[in-house]
GROMACS .gro file of C-alpha atoms in nm:
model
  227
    1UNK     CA    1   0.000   0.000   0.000
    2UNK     CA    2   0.138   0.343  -0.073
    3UNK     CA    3   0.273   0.603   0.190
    4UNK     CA    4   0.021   0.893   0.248
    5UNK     CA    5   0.260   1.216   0.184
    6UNK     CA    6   0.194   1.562   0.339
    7UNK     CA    7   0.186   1.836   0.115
    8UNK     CA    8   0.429   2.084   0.232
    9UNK     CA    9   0.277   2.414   0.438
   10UNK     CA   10  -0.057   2.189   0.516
   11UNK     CA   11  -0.138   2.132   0.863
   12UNK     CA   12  -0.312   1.812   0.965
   13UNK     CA   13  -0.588   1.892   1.214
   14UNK     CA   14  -0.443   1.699   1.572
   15UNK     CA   15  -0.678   1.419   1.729
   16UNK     CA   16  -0.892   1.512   2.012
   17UNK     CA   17  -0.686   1.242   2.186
   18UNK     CA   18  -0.361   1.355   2.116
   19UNK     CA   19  -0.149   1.301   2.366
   20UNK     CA   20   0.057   1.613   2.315
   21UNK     CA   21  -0.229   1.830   2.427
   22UNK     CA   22  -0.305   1.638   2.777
   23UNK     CA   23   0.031   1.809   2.950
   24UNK     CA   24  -0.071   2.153   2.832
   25UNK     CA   25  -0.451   2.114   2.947
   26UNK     CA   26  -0.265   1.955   3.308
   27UNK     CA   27  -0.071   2.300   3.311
   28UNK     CA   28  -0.350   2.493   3.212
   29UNK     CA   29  -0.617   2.391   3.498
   30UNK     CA   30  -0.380   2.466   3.818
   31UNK     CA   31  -0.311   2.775   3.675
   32UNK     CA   32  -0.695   2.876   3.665
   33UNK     CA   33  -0.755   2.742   3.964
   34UNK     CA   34  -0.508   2.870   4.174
   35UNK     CA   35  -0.632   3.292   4.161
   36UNK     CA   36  -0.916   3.135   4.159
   37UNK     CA   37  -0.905   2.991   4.535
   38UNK     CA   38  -0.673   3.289   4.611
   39UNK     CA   39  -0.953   3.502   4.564
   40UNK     CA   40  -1.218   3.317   4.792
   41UNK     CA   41  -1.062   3.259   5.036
   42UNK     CA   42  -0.919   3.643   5.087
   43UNK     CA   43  -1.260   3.717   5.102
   44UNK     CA   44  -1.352   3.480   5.362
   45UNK     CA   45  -1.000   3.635   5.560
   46UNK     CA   46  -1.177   3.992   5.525
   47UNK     CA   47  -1.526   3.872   5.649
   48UNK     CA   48  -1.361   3.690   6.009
   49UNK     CA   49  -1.163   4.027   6.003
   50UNK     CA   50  -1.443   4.294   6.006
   51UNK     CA   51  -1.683   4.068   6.206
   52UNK     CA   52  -1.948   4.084   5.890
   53UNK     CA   53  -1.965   3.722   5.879
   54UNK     CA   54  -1.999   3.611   6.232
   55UNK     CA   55  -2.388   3.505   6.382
   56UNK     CA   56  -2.623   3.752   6.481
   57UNK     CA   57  -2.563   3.731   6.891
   58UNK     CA   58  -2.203   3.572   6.886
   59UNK     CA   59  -2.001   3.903   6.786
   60UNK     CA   60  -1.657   3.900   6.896
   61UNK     CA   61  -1.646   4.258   6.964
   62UNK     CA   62  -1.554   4.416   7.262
   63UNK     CA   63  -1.617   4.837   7.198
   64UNK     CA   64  -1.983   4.733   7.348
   65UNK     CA   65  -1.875   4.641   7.681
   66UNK     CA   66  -1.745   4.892   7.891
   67UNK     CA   67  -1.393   4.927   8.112
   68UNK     CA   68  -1.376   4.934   8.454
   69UNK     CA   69  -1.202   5.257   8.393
   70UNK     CA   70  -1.543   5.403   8.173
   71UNK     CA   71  -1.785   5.322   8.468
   72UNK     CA   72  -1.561   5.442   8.751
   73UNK     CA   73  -1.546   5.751   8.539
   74UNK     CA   74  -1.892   5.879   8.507
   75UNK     CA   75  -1.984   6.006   8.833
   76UNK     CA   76  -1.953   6.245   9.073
   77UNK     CA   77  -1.998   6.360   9.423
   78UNK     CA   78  -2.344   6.351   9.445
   79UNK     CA   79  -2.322   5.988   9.327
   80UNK     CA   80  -2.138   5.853   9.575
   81UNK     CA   81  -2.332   6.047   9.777
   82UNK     CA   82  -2.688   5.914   9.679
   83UNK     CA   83  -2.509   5.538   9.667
   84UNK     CA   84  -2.387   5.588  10.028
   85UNK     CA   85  -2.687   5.725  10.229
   86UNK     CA   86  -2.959   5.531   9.992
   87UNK     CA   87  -2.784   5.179  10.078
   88UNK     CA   88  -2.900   5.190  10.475
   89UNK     CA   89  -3.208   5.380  10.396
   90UNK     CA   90  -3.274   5.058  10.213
   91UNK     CA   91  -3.152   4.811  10.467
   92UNK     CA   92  -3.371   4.977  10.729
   93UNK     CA   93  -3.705   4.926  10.533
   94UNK     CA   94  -3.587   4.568  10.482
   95UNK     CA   95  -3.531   4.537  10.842
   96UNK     CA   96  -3.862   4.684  10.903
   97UNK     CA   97  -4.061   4.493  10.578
   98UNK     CA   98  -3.903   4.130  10.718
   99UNK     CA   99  -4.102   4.200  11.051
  100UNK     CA  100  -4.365   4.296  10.905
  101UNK     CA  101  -4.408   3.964  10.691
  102UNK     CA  102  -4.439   3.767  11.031
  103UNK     CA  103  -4.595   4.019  11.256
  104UNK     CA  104  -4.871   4.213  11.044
  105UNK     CA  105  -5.222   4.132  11.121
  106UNK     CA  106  -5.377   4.252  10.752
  107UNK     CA  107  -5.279   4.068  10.410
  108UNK     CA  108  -5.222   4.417  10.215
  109UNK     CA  109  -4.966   4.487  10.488
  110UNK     CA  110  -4.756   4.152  10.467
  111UNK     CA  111  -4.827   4.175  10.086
  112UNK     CA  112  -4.643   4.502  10.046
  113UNK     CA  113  -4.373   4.418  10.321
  114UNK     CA  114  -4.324   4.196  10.051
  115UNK     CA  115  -4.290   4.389   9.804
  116UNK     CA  116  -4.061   4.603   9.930
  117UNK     CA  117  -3.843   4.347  10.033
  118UNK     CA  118  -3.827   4.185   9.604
  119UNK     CA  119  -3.750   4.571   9.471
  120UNK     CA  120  -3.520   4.702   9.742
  121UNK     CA  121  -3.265   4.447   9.778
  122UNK     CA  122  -3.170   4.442   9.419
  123UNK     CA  123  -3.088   4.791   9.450
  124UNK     CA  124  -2.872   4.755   9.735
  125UNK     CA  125  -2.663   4.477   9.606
  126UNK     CA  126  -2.650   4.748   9.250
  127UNK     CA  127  -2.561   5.073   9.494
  128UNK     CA  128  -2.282   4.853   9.680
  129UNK     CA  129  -2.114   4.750   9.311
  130UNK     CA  130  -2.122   5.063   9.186
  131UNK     CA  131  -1.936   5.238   9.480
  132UNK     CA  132  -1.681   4.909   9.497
  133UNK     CA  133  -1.628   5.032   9.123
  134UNK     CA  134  -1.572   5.356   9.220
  135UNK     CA  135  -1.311   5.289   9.497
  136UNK     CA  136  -1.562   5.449   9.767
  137UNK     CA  137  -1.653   5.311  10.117
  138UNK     CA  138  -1.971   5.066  10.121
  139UNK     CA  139  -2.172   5.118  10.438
  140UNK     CA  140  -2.225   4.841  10.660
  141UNK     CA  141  -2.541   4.622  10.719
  142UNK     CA  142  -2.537   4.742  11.064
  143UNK     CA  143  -2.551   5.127  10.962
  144UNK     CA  144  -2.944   5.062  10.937
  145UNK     CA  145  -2.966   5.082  11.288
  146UNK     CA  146  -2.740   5.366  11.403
  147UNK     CA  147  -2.875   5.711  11.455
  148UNK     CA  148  -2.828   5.848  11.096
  149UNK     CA  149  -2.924   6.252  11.203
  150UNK     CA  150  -3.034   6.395  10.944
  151UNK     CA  151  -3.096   6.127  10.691
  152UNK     CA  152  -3.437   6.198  10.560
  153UNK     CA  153  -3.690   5.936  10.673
  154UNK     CA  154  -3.507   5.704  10.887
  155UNK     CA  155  -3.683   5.595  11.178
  156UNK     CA  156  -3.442   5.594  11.534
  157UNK     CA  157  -3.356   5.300  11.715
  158UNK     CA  158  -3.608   5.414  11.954
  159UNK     CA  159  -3.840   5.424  11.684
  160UNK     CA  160  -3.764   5.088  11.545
  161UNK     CA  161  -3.814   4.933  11.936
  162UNK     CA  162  -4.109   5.053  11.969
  163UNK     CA  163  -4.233   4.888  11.681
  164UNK     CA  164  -4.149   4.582  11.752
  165UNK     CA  165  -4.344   4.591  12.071
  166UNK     CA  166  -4.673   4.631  11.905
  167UNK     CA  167  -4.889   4.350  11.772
  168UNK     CA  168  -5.212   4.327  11.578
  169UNK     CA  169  -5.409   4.625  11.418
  170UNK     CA  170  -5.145   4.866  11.617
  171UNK     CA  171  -4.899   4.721  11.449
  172UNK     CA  172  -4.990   4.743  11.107
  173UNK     CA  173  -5.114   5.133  11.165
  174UNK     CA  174  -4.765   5.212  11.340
  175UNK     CA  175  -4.616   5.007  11.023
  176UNK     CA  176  -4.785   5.169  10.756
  177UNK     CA  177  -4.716   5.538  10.911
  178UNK     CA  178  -4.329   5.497  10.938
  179UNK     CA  179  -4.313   5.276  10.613
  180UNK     CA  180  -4.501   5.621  10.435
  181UNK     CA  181  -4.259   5.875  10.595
  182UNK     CA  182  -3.935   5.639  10.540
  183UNK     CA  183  -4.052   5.619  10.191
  184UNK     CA  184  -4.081   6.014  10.151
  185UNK     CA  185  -3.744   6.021  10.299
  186UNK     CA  186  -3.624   5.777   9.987
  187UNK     CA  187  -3.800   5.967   9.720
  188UNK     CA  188  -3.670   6.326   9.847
  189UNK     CA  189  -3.325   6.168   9.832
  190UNK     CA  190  -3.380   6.010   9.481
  191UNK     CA  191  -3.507   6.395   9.327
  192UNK     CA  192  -3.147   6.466   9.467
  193UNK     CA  193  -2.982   6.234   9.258
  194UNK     CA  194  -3.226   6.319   8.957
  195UNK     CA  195  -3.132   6.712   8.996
  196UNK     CA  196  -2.752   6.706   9.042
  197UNK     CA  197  -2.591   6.379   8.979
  198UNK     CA  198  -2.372   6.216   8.685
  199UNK     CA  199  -2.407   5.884   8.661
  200UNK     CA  200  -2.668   5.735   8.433
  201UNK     CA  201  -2.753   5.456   8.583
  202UNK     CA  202  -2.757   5.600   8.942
  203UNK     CA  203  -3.003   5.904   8.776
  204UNK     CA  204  -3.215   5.595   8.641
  205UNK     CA  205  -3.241   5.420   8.998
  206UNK     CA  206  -3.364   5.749   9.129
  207UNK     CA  207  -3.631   5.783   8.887
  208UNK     CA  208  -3.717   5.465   8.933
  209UNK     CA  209  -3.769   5.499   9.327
  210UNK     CA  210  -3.926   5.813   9.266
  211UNK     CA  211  -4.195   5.616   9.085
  212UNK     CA  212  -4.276   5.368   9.244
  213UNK     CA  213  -4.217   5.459   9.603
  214UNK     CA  214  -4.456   5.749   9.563
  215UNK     CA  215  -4.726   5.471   9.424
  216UNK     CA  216  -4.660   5.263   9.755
  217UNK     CA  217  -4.746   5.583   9.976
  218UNK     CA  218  -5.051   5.651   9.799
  219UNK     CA  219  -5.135   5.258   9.852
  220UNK     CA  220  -5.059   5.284  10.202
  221UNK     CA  221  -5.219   5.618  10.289
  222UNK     CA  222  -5.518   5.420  10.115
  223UNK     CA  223  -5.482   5.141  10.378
  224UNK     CA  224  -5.488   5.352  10.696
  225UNK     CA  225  -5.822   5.495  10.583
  226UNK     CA  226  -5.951   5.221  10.566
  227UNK     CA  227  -5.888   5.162  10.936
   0.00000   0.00000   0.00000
Protein backbone atom coordinates (compact mmCIF):
# COMPACT_ATOMS: atom_id res chain seq x y z
CA UNK A 1 0.00 0.00 0.00
CA UNK A 2 1.38 3.43 -0.73
CA UNK A 3 2.73 6.03 1.90
CA UNK A 4 0.21 8.93 2.48
CA UNK A 5 2.60 12.16 1.84
CA UNK A 6 1.94 15.62 3.39
CA UNK A 7 1.86 18.36 1.15
CA UNK A 8 4.29 20.84 2.32
CA UNK A 9 2.77 24.14 4.38
CA UNK A 10 -0.57 21.89 5.16
CA UNK A 11 -1.38 21.32 8.63
CA UNK A 12 -3.12 18.12 9.65
CA UNK A 13 -5.88 18.92 12.14
CA UNK A 14 -4.43 16.99 15.72
CA UNK A 15 -6.78 14.19 17.29
CA UNK A 16 -8.92 15.12 20.12
CA UNK A 17 -6.86 12.42 21.86
CA UNK A 18 -3.61 13.55 21.16
CA UNK A 19 -1.49 13.01 23.66
CA UNK A 20 0.57 16.13 23.15
CA UNK A 21 -2.29 18.30 24.27
CA UNK A 22 -3.05 16.38 27.77
CA UNK A 23 0.31 18.09 29.50
CA UNK A 24 -0.71 21.53 28.32
CA UNK A 25 -4.51 21.14 29.47
CA UNK A 26 -2.65 19.55 33.08
CA UNK A 27 -0.71 23.00 33.11
CA UNK A 28 -3.50 24.93 32.12
CA UNK A 29 -6.17 23.91 34.98
CA UNK A 30 -3.80 24.66 38.18
CA UNK A 31 -3.11 27.75 36.75
CA UNK A 32 -6.95 28.76 36.65
CA UNK A 33 -7.55 27.42 39.64
CA UNK A 34 -5.08 28.70 41.74
CA UNK A 35 -6.32 32.92 41.61
CA UNK A 36 -9.16 31.35 41.59
CA UNK A 37 -9.05 29.91 45.35
CA UNK A 38 -6.73 32.89 46.11
CA UNK A 39 -9.53 35.02 45.64
CA UNK A 40 -12.18 33.17 47.92
CA UNK A 41 -10.62 32.59 50.36
CA UNK A 42 -9.19 36.43 50.87
CA UNK A 43 -12.60 37.17 51.02
CA UNK A 44 -13.52 34.80 53.62
CA UNK A 45 -10.00 36.35 55.60
CA UNK A 46 -11.77 39.92 55.25
CA UNK A 47 -15.26 38.72 56.49
CA UNK A 48 -13.61 36.90 60.09
CA UNK A 49 -11.63 40.27 60.03
CA UNK A 50 -14.43 42.94 60.06
CA UNK A 51 -16.83 40.68 62.06
CA UNK A 52 -19.48 40.84 58.90
CA UNK A 53 -19.65 37.22 58.79
CA UNK A 54 -19.99 36.11 62.32
CA UNK A 55 -23.88 35.05 63.82
CA UNK A 56 -26.23 37.52 64.81
CA UNK A 57 -25.63 37.31 68.91
CA UNK A 58 -22.03 35.72 68.86
CA UNK A 59 -20.01 39.03 67.86
CA UNK A 60 -16.57 39.00 68.96
CA UNK A 61 -16.46 42.58 69.64
CA UNK A 62 -15.54 44.16 72.62
CA UNK A 63 -16.17 48.37 71.98
CA UNK A 64 -19.83 47.33 73.48
CA UNK A 65 -18.75 46.41 76.81
CA UNK A 66 -17.45 48.92 78.91
CA UNK A 67 -13.93 49.27 81.12
CA UNK A 68 -13.76 49.34 84.54
CA UNK A 69 -12.02 52.57 83.93
CA UNK A 70 -15.43 54.03 81.73
CA UNK A 71 -17.85 53.22 84.68
CA UNK A 72 -15.61 54.42 87.51
CA UNK A 73 -15.46 57.51 85.39
CA UNK A 74 -18.92 58.79 85.07
CA UNK A 75 -19.84 60.06 88.33
CA UNK A 76 -19.53 62.45 90.73
CA UNK A 77 -19.98 63.60 94.23
CA UNK A 78 -23.44 63.51 94.45
CA UNK A 79 -23.22 59.88 93.27
CA UNK A 80 -21.38 58.53 95.75
CA UNK A 81 -23.32 60.47 97.77
CA UNK A 82 -26.88 59.14 96.79
CA UNK A 83 -25.09 55.38 96.67
CA UNK A 84 -23.87 55.88 100.28
CA UNK A 85 -26.87 57.25 102.29
CA UNK A 86 -29.59 55.31 99.92
CA UNK A 87 -27.84 51.79 100.78
CA UNK A 88 -29.00 51.90 104.75
CA UNK A 89 -32.08 53.80 103.96
CA UNK A 90 -32.74 50.58 102.13
CA UNK A 91 -31.52 48.11 104.67
CA UNK A 92 -33.71 49.77 107.29
CA UNK A 93 -37.05 49.26 105.33
CA UNK A 94 -35.87 45.68 104.82
CA UNK A 95 -35.31 45.37 108.42
CA UNK A 96 -38.62 46.84 109.03
CA UNK A 97 -40.61 44.93 105.78
CA UNK A 98 -39.03 41.30 107.18
CA UNK A 99 -41.02 42.00 110.51
CA UNK A 100 -43.65 42.96 109.05
CA UNK A 101 -44.08 39.64 106.91
CA UNK A 102 -44.39 37.67 110.31
CA UNK A 103 -45.95 40.19 112.56
CA UNK A 104 -48.71 42.13 110.44
CA UNK A 105 -52.22 41.32 111.21
CA UNK A 106 -53.77 42.52 107.52
CA UNK A 107 -52.79 40.68 104.10
CA UNK A 108 -52.22 44.17 102.15
CA UNK A 109 -49.66 44.87 104.88
CA UNK A 110 -47.56 41.52 104.67
CA UNK A 111 -48.27 41.75 100.86
CA UNK A 112 -46.43 45.02 100.46
CA UNK A 113 -43.73 44.18 103.21
CA UNK A 114 -43.24 41.96 100.51
CA UNK A 115 -42.90 43.89 98.04
CA UNK A 116 -40.61 46.03 99.30
CA UNK A 117 -38.43 43.47 100.33
CA UNK A 118 -38.27 41.85 96.04
CA UNK A 119 -37.50 45.71 94.71
CA UNK A 120 -35.20 47.02 97.42
CA UNK A 121 -32.65 44.47 97.78
CA UNK A 122 -31.70 44.42 94.19
CA UNK A 123 -30.88 47.91 94.50
CA UNK A 124 -28.72 47.55 97.35
CA UNK A 125 -26.63 44.77 96.06
CA UNK A 126 -26.50 47.48 92.50
CA UNK A 127 -25.61 50.73 94.94
CA UNK A 128 -22.82 48.53 96.80
CA UNK A 129 -21.14 47.50 93.11
CA UNK A 130 -21.22 50.63 91.86
CA UNK A 131 -19.36 52.38 94.80
CA UNK A 132 -16.81 49.09 94.97
CA UNK A 133 -16.28 50.32 91.23
CA UNK A 134 -15.72 53.56 92.20
CA UNK A 135 -13.11 52.89 94.97
CA UNK A 136 -15.62 54.49 97.67
CA UNK A 137 -16.53 53.11 101.17
CA UNK A 138 -19.71 50.66 101.21
CA UNK A 139 -21.72 51.18 104.38
CA UNK A 140 -22.25 48.41 106.60
CA UNK A 141 -25.41 46.22 107.19
CA UNK A 142 -25.37 47.42 110.64
CA UNK A 143 -25.51 51.27 109.62
CA UNK A 144 -29.44 50.62 109.37
CA UNK A 145 -29.66 50.82 112.88
CA UNK A 146 -27.40 53.66 114.03
CA UNK A 147 -28.75 57.11 114.55
CA UNK A 148 -28.28 58.48 110.96
CA UNK A 149 -29.24 62.52 112.03
CA UNK A 150 -30.34 63.95 109.44
CA UNK A 151 -30.96 61.27 106.91
CA UNK A 152 -34.37 61.98 105.60
CA UNK A 153 -36.90 59.36 106.73
CA UNK A 154 -35.07 57.04 108.87
CA UNK A 155 -36.83 55.95 111.78
CA UNK A 156 -34.42 55.94 115.34
CA UNK A 157 -33.56 53.00 117.15
CA UNK A 158 -36.08 54.14 119.54
CA UNK A 159 -38.40 54.24 116.84
CA UNK A 160 -37.64 50.88 115.45
CA UNK A 161 -38.14 49.33 119.36
CA UNK A 162 -41.09 50.53 119.69
CA UNK A 163 -42.33 48.88 116.81
CA UNK A 164 -41.49 45.82 117.52
CA UNK A 165 -43.44 45.91 120.71
CA UNK A 166 -46.73 46.31 119.05
CA UNK A 167 -48.89 43.50 117.72
CA UNK A 168 -52.12 43.27 115.78
CA UNK A 169 -54.09 46.25 114.18
CA UNK A 170 -51.45 48.66 116.17
CA UNK A 171 -48.99 47.21 114.49
CA UNK A 172 -49.90 47.43 111.07
CA UNK A 173 -51.14 51.33 111.65
CA UNK A 174 -47.65 52.12 113.40
CA UNK A 175 -46.16 50.07 110.23
CA UNK A 176 -47.85 51.69 107.56
CA UNK A 177 -47.16 55.38 109.11
CA UNK A 178 -43.29 54.97 109.38
CA UNK A 179 -43.13 52.76 106.13
CA UNK A 180 -45.01 56.21 104.35
CA UNK A 181 -42.59 58.75 105.95
CA UNK A 182 -39.35 56.39 105.40
CA UNK A 183 -40.52 56.19 101.91
CA UNK A 184 -40.81 60.14 101.51
CA UNK A 185 -37.44 60.21 102.99
CA UNK A 186 -36.24 57.77 99.87
CA UNK A 187 -38.00 59.67 97.20
CA UNK A 188 -36.70 63.26 98.47
CA UNK A 189 -33.25 61.68 98.32
CA UNK A 190 -33.80 60.10 94.81
CA UNK A 191 -35.07 63.95 93.27
CA UNK A 192 -31.47 64.66 94.67
CA UNK A 193 -29.82 62.34 92.58
CA UNK A 194 -32.26 63.19 89.57
CA UNK A 195 -31.32 67.12 89.96
CA UNK A 196 -27.52 67.06 90.42
CA UNK A 197 -25.91 63.79 89.79
CA UNK A 198 -23.72 62.16 86.85
CA UNK A 199 -24.07 58.84 86.61
CA UNK A 200 -26.68 57.35 84.33
CA UNK A 201 -27.53 54.56 85.83
CA UNK A 202 -27.57 56.00 89.42
CA UNK A 203 -30.03 59.04 87.76
CA UNK A 204 -32.15 55.95 86.41
CA UNK A 205 -32.41 54.20 89.98
CA UNK A 206 -33.64 57.49 91.29
CA UNK A 207 -36.31 57.83 88.87
CA UNK A 208 -37.17 54.65 89.33
CA UNK A 209 -37.69 54.99 93.27
CA UNK A 210 -39.26 58.13 92.66
CA UNK A 211 -41.95 56.16 90.85
CA UNK A 212 -42.76 53.68 92.44
CA UNK A 213 -42.17 54.59 96.03
CA UNK A 214 -44.56 57.49 95.63
CA UNK A 215 -47.26 54.71 94.24
CA UNK A 216 -46.60 52.63 97.55
CA UNK A 217 -47.46 55.83 99.76
CA UNK A 218 -50.51 56.51 97.99
CA UNK A 219 -51.35 52.58 98.52
CA UNK A 220 -50.59 52.84 102.02
CA UNK A 221 -52.19 56.18 102.89
CA UNK A 222 -55.18 54.20 101.15
CA UNK A 223 -54.82 51.41 103.78
CA UNK A 224 -54.88 53.52 106.96
CA UNK A 225 -58.22 54.95 105.83
CA UNK A 226 -59.51 52.21 105.66
CA UNK A 227 -58.88 51.62 109.36
Amino acid sequence: MATARRSPGVRVPRSCHDDTEGPIMKRTIPLIIAPALALTLAACGGDHDSGGGSMPGHSMSTSAAPSAGQQAGQHNEQDVMFAQMMIPHHQQALEMAQQAKTKATMPEVKKLAADIEKAQDPEIKQMTAWLKSWGASVPSPGMSGMDHGGMEGMMSEEDMGKLGKLSGMAYDKAFLEMMIKHHQGAVSMAKKEQASGQFPAAKAMAGSIITSQNAEIATMQGMLKKM
